[in-house]
Coordinates of C-alpha atoms in Angstrom, one line a residue:
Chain A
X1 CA 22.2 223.1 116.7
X2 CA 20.6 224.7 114.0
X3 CA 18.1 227.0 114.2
X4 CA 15.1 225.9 112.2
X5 CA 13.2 228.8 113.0
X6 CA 14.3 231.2 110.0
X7 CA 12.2 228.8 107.8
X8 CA 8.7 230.4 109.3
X9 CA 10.1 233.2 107.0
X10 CA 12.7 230.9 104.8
X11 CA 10.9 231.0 101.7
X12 CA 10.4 234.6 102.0
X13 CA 13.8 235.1 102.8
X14 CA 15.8 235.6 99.6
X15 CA 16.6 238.6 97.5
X16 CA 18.9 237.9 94.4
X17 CA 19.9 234.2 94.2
X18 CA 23.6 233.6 95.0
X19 CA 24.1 230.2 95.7
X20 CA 24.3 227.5 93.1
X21 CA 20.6 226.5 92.2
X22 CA 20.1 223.0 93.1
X23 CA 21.6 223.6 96.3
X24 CA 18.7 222.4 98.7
X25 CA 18.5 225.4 102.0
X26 CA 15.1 223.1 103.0
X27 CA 12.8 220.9 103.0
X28 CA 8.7 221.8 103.4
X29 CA 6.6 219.1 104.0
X30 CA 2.4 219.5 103.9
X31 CA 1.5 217.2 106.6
X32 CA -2.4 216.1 107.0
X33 CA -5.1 216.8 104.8
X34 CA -6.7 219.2 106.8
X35 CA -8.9 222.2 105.4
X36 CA -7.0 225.8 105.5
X37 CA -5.4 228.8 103.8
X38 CA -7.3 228.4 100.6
X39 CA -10.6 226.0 101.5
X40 CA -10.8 227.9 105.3
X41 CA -8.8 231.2 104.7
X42 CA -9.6 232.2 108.0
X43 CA -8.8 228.7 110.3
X44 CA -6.0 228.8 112.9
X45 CA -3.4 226.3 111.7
X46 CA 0.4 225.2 112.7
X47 CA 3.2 224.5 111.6
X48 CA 6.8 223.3 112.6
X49 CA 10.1 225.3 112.2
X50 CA 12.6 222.6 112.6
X51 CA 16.4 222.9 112.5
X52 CA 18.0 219.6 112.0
X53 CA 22.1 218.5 112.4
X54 CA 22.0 216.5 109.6
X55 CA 25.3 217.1 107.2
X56 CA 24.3 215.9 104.3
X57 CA 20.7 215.8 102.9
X58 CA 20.4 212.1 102.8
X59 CA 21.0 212.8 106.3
X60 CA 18.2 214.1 108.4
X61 CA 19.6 214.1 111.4
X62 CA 18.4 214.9 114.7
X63 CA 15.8 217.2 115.2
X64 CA 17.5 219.8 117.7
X65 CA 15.6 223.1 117.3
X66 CA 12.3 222.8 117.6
X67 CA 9.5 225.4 117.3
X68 CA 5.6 225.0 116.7
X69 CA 4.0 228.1 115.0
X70 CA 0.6 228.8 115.6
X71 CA -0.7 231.8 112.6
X72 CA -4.4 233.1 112.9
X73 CA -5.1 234.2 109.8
X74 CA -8.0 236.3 110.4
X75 CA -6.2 238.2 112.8
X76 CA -2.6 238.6 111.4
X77 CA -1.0 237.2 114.7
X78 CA 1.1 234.3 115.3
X79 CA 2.2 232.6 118.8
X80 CA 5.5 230.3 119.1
X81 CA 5.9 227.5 121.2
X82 CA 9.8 226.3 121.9
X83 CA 10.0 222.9 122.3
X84 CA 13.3 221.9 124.5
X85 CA 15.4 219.0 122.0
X86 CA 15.9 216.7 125.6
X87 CA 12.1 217.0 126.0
X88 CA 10.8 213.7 126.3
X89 CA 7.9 212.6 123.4
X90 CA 4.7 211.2 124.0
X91 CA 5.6 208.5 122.2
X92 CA 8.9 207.6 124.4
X93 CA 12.5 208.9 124.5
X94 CA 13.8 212.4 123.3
X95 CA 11.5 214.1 121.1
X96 CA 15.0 215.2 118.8
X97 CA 15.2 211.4 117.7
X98 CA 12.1 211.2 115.7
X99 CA 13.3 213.7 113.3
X100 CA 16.4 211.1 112.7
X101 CA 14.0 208.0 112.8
X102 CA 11.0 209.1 110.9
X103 CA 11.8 212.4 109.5
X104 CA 9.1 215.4 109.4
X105 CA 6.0 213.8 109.8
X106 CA 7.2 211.2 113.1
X107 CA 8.2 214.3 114.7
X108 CA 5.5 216.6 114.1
X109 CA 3.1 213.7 115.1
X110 CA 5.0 213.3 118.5
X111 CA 3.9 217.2 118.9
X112 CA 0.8 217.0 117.8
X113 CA 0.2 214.5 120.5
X114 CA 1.9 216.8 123.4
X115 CA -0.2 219.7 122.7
X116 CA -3.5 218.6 121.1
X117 CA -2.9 220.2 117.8
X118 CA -2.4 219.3 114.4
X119 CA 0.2 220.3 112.5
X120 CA 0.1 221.7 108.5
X121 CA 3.1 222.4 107.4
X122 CA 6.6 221.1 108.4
X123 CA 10.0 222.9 107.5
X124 CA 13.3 221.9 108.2
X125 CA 16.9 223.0 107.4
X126 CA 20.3 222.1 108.7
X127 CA 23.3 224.0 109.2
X128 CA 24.6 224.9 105.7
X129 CA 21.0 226.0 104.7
X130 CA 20.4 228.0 107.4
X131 CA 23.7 229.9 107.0
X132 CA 23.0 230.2 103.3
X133 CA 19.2 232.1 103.7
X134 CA 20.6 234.1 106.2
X135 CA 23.5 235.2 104.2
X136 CA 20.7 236.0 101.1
X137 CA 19.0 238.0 103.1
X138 CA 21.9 240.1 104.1
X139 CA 21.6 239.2 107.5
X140 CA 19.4 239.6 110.4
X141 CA 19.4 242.6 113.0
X142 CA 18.6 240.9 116.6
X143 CA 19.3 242.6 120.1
X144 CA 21.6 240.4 122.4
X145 CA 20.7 240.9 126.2
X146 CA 22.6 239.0 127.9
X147 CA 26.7 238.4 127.2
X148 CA 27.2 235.4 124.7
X149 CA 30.7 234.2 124.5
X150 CA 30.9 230.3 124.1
X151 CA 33.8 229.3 122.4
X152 CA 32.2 225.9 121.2
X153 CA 28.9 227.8 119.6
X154 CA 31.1 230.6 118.3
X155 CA 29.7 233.1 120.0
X156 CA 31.2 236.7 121.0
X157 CA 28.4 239.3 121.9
X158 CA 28.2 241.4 124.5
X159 CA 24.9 243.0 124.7
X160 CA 23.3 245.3 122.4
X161 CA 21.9 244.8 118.6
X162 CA 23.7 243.1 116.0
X163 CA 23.1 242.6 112.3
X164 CA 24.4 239.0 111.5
X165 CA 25.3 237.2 109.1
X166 CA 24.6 233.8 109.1
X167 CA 27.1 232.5 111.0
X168 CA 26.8 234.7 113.6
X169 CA 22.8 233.7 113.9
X170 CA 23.6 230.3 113.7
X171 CA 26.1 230.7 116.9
X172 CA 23.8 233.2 118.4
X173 CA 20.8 230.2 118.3
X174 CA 23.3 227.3 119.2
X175 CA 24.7 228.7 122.1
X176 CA 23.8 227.6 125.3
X177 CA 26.9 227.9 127.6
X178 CA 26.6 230.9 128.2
X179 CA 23.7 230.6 130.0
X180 CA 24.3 228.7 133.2
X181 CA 21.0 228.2 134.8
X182 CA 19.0 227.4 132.0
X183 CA 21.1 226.5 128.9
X184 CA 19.1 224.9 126.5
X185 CA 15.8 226.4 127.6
X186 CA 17.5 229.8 126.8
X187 CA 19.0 228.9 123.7
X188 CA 15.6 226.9 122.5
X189 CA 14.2 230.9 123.1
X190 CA 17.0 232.2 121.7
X191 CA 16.0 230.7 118.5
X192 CA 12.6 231.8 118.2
X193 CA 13.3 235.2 119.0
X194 CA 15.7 234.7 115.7
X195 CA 13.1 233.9 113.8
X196 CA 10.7 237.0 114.6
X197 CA 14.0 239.0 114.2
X198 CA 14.3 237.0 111.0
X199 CA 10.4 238.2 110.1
X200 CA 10.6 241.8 111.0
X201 CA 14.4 242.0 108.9
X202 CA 12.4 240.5 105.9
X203 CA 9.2 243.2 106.7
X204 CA 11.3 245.9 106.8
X205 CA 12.2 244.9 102.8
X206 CA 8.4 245.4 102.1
X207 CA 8.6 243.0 99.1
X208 CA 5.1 243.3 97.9
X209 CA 3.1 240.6 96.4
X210 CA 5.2 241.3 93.4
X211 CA 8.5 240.5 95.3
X212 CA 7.3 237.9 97.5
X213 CA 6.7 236.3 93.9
X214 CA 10.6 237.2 93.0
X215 CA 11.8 235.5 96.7
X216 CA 9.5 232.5 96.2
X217 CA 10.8 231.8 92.9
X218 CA 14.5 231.8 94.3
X219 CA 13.4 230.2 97.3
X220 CA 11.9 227.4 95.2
X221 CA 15.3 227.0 93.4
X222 CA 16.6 225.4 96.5
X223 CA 13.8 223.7 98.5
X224 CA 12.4 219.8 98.3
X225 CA 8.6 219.8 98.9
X226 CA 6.3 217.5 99.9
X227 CA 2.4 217.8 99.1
X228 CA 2.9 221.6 98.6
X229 CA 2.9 223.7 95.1
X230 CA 4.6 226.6 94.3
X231 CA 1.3 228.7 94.6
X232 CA 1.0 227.6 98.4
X233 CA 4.6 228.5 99.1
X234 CA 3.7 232.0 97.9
X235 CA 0.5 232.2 99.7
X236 CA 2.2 231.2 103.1
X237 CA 5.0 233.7 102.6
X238 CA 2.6 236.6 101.8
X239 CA 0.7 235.0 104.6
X240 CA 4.0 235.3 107.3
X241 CA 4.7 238.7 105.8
X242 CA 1.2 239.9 107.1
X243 CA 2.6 238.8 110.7
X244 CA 3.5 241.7 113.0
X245 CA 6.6 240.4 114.1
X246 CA 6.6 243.1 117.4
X247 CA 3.1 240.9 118.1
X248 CA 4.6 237.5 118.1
X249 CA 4.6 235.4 121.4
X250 CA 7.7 233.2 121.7
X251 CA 7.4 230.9 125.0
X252 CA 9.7 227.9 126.4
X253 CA 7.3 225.3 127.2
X254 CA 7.8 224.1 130.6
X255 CA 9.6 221.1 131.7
X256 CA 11.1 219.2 134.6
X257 CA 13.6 216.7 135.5
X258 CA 12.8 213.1 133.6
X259 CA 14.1 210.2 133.2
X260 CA 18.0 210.2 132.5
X261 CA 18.6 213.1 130.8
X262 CA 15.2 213.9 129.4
X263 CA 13.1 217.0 130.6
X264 CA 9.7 215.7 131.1
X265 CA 6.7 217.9 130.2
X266 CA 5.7 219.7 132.9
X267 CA 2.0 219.9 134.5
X268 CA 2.0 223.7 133.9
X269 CA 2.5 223.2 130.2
X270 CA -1.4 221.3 129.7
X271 CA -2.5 225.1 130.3
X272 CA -0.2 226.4 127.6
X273 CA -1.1 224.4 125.2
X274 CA -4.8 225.0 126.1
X275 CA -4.1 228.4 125.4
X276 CA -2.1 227.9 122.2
X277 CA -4.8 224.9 120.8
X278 CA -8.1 227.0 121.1
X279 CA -7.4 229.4 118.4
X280 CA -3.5 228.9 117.9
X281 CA -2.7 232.3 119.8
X282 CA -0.9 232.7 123.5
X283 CA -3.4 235.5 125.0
X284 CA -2.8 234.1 128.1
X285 CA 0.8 233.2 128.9
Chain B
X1 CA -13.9 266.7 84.5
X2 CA -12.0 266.6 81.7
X3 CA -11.6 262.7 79.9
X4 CA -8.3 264.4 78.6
X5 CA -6.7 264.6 81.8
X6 CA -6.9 260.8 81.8
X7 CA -3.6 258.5 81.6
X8 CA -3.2 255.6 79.7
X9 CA -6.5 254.1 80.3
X10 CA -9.6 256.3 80.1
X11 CA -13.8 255.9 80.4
X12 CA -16.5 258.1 80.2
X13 CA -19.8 257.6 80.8
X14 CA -22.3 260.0 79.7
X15 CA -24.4 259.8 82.7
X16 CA -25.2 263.6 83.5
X17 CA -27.9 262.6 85.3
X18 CA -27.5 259.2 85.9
X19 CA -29.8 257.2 84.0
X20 CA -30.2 254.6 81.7
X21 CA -26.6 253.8 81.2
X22 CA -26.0 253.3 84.8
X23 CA -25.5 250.2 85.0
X24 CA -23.0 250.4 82.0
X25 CA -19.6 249.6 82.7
X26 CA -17.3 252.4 82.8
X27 CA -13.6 251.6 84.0
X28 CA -11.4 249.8 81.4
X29 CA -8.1 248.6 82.0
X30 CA -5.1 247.8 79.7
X31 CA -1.6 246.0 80.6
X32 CA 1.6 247.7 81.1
X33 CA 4.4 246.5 82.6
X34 CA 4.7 242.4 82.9
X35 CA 7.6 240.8 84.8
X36 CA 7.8 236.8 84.8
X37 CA 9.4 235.3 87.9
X38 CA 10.4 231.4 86.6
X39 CA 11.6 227.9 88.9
X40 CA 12.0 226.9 84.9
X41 CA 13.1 228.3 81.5
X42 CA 9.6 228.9 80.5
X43 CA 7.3 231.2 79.9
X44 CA 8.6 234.3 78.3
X45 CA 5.4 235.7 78.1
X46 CA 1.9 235.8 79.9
X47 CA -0.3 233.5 77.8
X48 CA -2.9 235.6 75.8
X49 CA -6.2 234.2 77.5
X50 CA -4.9 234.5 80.7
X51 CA -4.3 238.1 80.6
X52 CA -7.0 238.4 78.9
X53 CA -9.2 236.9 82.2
X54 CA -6.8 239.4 84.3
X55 CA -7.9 242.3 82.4
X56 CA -11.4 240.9 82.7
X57 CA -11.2 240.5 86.5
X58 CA -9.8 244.0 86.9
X59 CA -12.7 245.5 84.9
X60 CA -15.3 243.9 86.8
X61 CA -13.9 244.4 90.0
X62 CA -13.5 248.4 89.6
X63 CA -17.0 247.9 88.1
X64 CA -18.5 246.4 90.6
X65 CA -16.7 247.9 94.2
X66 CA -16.7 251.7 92.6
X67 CA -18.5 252.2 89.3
X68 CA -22.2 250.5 90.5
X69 CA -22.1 251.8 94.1
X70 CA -21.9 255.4 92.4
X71 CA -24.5 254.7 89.9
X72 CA -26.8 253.1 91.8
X73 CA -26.0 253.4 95.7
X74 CA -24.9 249.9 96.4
X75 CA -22.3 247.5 95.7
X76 CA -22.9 244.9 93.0
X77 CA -22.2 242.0 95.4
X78 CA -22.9 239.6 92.8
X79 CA -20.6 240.9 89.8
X80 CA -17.7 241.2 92.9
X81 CA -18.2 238.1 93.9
X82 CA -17.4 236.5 90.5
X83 CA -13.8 237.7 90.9
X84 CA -12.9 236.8 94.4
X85 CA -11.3 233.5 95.5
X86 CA -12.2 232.0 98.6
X87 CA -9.9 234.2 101.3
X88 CA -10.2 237.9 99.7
X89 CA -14.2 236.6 99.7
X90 CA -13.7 235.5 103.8
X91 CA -11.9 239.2 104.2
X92 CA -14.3 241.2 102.2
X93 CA -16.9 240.4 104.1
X94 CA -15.2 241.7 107.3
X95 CA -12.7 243.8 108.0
X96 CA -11.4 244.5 104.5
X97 CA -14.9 245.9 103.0
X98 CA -13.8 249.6 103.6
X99 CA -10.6 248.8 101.8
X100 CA -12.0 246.8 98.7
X101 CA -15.2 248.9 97.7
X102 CA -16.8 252.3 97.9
X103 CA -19.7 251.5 99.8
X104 CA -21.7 254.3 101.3
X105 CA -21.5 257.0 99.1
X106 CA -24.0 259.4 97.6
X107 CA -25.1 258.7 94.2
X108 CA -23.3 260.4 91.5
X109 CA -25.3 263.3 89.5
X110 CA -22.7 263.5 87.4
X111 CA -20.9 262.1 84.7
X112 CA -18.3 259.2 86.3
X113 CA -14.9 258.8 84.9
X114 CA -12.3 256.4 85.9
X115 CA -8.9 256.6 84.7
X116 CA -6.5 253.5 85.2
X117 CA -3.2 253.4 84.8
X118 CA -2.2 250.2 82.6
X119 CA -1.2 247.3 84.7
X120 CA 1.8 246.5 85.7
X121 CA 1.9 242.4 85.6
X122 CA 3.6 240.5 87.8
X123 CA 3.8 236.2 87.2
X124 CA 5.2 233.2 89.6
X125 CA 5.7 230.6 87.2
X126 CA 7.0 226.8 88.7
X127 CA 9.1 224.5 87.2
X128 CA 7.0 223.4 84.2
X129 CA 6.4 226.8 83.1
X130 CA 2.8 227.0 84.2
X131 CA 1.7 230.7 85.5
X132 CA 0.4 230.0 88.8
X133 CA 0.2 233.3 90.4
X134 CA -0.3 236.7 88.7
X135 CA -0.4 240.2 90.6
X136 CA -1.6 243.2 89.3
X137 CA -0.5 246.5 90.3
X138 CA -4.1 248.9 90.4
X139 CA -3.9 252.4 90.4
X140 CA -7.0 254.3 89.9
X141 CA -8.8 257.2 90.1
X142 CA -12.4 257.9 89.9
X143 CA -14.1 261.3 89.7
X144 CA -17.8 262.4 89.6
X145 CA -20.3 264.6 91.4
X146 CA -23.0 264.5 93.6
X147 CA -25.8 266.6 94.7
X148 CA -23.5 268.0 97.4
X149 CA -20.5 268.3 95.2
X150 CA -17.4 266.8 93.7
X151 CA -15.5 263.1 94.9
X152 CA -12.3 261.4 94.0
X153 CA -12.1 257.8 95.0
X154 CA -8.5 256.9 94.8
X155 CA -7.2 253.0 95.2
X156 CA -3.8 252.0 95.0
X157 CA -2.0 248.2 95.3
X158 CA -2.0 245.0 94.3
X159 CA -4.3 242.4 93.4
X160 CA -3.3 238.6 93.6
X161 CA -4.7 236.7 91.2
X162 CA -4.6 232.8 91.3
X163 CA -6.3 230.1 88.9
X164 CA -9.6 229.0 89.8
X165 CA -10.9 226.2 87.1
X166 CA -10.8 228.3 83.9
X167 CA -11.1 231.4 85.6
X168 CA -8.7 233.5 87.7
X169 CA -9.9 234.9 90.7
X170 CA -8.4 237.4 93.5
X171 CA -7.0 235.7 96.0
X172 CA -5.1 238.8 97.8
X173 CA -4.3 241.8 98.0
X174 CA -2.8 245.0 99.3
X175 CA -5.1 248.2 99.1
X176 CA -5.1 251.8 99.9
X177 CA -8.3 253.6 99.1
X178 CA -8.8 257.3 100.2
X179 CA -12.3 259.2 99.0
X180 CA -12.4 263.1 99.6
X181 CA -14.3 266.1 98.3
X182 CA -17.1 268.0 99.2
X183 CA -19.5 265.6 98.1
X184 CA -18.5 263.0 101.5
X185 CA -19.8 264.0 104.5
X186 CA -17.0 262.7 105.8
X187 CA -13.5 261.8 103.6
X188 CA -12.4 258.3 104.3
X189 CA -9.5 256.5 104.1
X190 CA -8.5 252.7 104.2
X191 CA -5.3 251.4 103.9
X192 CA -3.7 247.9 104.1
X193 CA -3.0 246.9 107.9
X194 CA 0.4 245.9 107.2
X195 CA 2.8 245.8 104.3
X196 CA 2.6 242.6 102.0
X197 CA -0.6 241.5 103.7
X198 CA -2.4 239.1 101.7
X199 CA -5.2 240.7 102.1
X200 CA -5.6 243.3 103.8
X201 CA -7.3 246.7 104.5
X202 CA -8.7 248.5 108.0
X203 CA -11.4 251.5 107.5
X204 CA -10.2 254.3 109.7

């Protein structure tokens, strides 16, 4: 499954445009009407990294990389919860299927309702967009730790630090046989530490507020929005590039056994989100 | 300090001691470079009035954070506060104020020049050709002299502009200030706390 994480830095992402314009990478929705960036600069908000398996656009698929990112404004960090796809929703049944049944907004409310949190923004991407802002960016550098070769995902990596392009990122965050034990815990990880590798690649370009104006403009070439202008875009990218990637928290959320194949929420997670809720920084976990 | 040294964009003030024309304003600013990033076909150009509110802004803000805390020992928080949108307002009252003005220093005794190089434009314009974001590249230098001798006040970075009614206001932006010379007691130095941060700027 797609990794929907790249989109906390997707917009940022994209140096000269390459692929045809109109081709849509993602889709950014503005979800509830809540005060922050420009009317409370400095409030704590959220927002949802999703990478769908939809193969068309009409087709929006389930939601099977999930990721809620907490940004504090008025301290630069950021905090990122992974959500397991199986995990079951508040609202009944695999939290991946509300993505397919209601799109953005169903899903995110399903997480607000988990965590006690309200979600801002919600981004989503599927395979062919994902593979596309990876490739614009010239790849990611991200350190493999443990040996990744899963013939179904793609992938082929012993440990040590890559630079991939985007099918190799896309393998790296869909693979999940290679990991025994946990398997989709560690992939659901494995995708949020490619988005803060996706970050610190996109830092290391130092755009500027002049070039994050040149990637938001490319960016905007090939998104769908919903309730969100091309100034906010810019002022959440120039907003993610003043993220310390190295600072970023990225934690599994803990689950059990549940019903059928669901993974239930587990008691241990009320104190995580606790944590994450307050001010939308992990200081404790 | 010679107003010939000056690049593109020179003031004097004839201030020697500071007096009457202290409050004047002193910095003036001018337009280089101007790059349009488009979702559309349009605009080829920055409109007229909206550089004109740029320039405006710029003026007022060099003004205000360097010019008047030199003439007259404190910032002019209200002239400032015309040009600041609602989060560089947030982060110049905390952490950012030793990045966005000169506050603290001992009058100047001396003539004040500030030389600016022209700005170099940068505007985000969406799909119906409406300019929606504007930065401004700021690099400045301002000399004078106090009773204890001669300071530079150097800032360097951005400033992001966005509308506000029929205004435009800074919304962000990405600062390096150092001060030096004999007239500090001690030479400061702020500096943005990461690259591309909206607004940003630590005090060290």
């Amino acid at each position: 499954m797609l990794l929907a994480g790249s989109l906390a830095v997707a917009w940022l992402a994209i140096g000269s445009p390459q692929p045809a314009a109109g081709t849509t990478w993602f889709t950014v929705h503005k979800i509830g009407t809540e005060a922050h960036l420009t009317d409370a600069p400095g409030q704590p908000f959220y927002f949802l990294a999703l990478g769908n398996d939809g193969r068309t656009d009409a087709d929006p698929g389930l939601g099977d990389a999930i990721h809620v990112i907490g940004v504090n404004p008025a301290t630069g960090d950021a905090s990122i919860l992974d959500v397991p796809r199986d995990t079951e929703a508040p609202g009944g049944g695999k939290i991946n299927a509300f993505h397919a049944g209601g799109g953005l907004p169903s899903i995110a409310n399903q997480l607000n309702r988990m965590m006690g949190i309200t979600i801002s923004y919600a981004v989503t991407t599927n395979f062919p967009g994902f593979v596309s802002m990876v490739d614009e960016i010239g790849g990611v550098d991200i350190d493999v730790t443990e040996p990744m070769f899963d013939h179904d995902s793609g992938t082929e990596f012993a440990p040590g630090r890559y630079h991939m392009s985007g099918d190799s990122l896309l393998a790296f965050s869909r693979d999940r046989k290679s990991y025994p034990q946990e398997g989709d815990r560690q992939r659901t990880v494995n995708q949020g530490k490619a988005i803060i590798a996706a970050l610190a690649t996109l830092r290391a370009q130092n755009p500027g507020a002049a070039g994050t104006a040149k990637l938001t403009v490319t960016l905007a070439r090939h998104v769908r929005t919903d309730g969100l202008d091309l100034s906010q875009m810019y002022e959440l990218g120039r907003l993610a590039m003043a993220i310390d990637p190295a600072r970023i928290k990225n934690v599994v959320i803990p689950t059990g056994a549940g019903a059928g194949t669901n993974l239930s929420v587990a008691p241990a997670a009320q104190d995580l989100f606790a944590d994450f809720r307050d001010d939308a920084i992990l200081q404790n976990h | 300090m010679l107003c010939a040294l000056l690049a593109t964009s020179v003031a004097c003030a004839l201030a020697t001691p500071v007096s009457a024309k202290t409050k004047k304003p002193i910095a003036k600013v001018t337009v280089g470079d101007v790059t349009i990033y488009k979702v559309g076909n349009a605009p080829d150009a920055i409109p007229d009035d909206v550089r004109a509110k740029i320039l405006a802004a710029v003026s007022t803000y060099v003004n205000s954070a360097t010019v008047a805390p030199l003439q007259t020992g404190v910032v002019d928080d209200a002239a400032l506060g015309t040009t600041l949108g609602p989060a560089a307002t947030f982060r110049a009252a905390g952490v950012d104020r030793g990045a966005l003005v000169d506050e603290g220093l001992p009058k100047a005794t001396g003539r004040i020049v500030v030389n600016t190089l022209p700005l170099k434009l940068t505007a985000l314009a969406d799909g119906d050709g409406r300019i929606v974001v504007v930065t401004a590249r700021l690099d400045s230098i301002a000399r004078t002299r106090t009773e204890k001798g001669a300071i530079t006040i150097s800032r360097k970075g951005d400033l992001v502009f966005t509308p506000d009614g029929d205004t435009w206001k800074i919304d962000g932006y990405d600062l390096a200030v150092e001060r030096s010379g004999k007239g500090l007691v001690v030479p400061t130095t702020a500096t943005t706390a990461v690259p591309g941060a909206p607004t940003a700027g630590v005090a060290k």
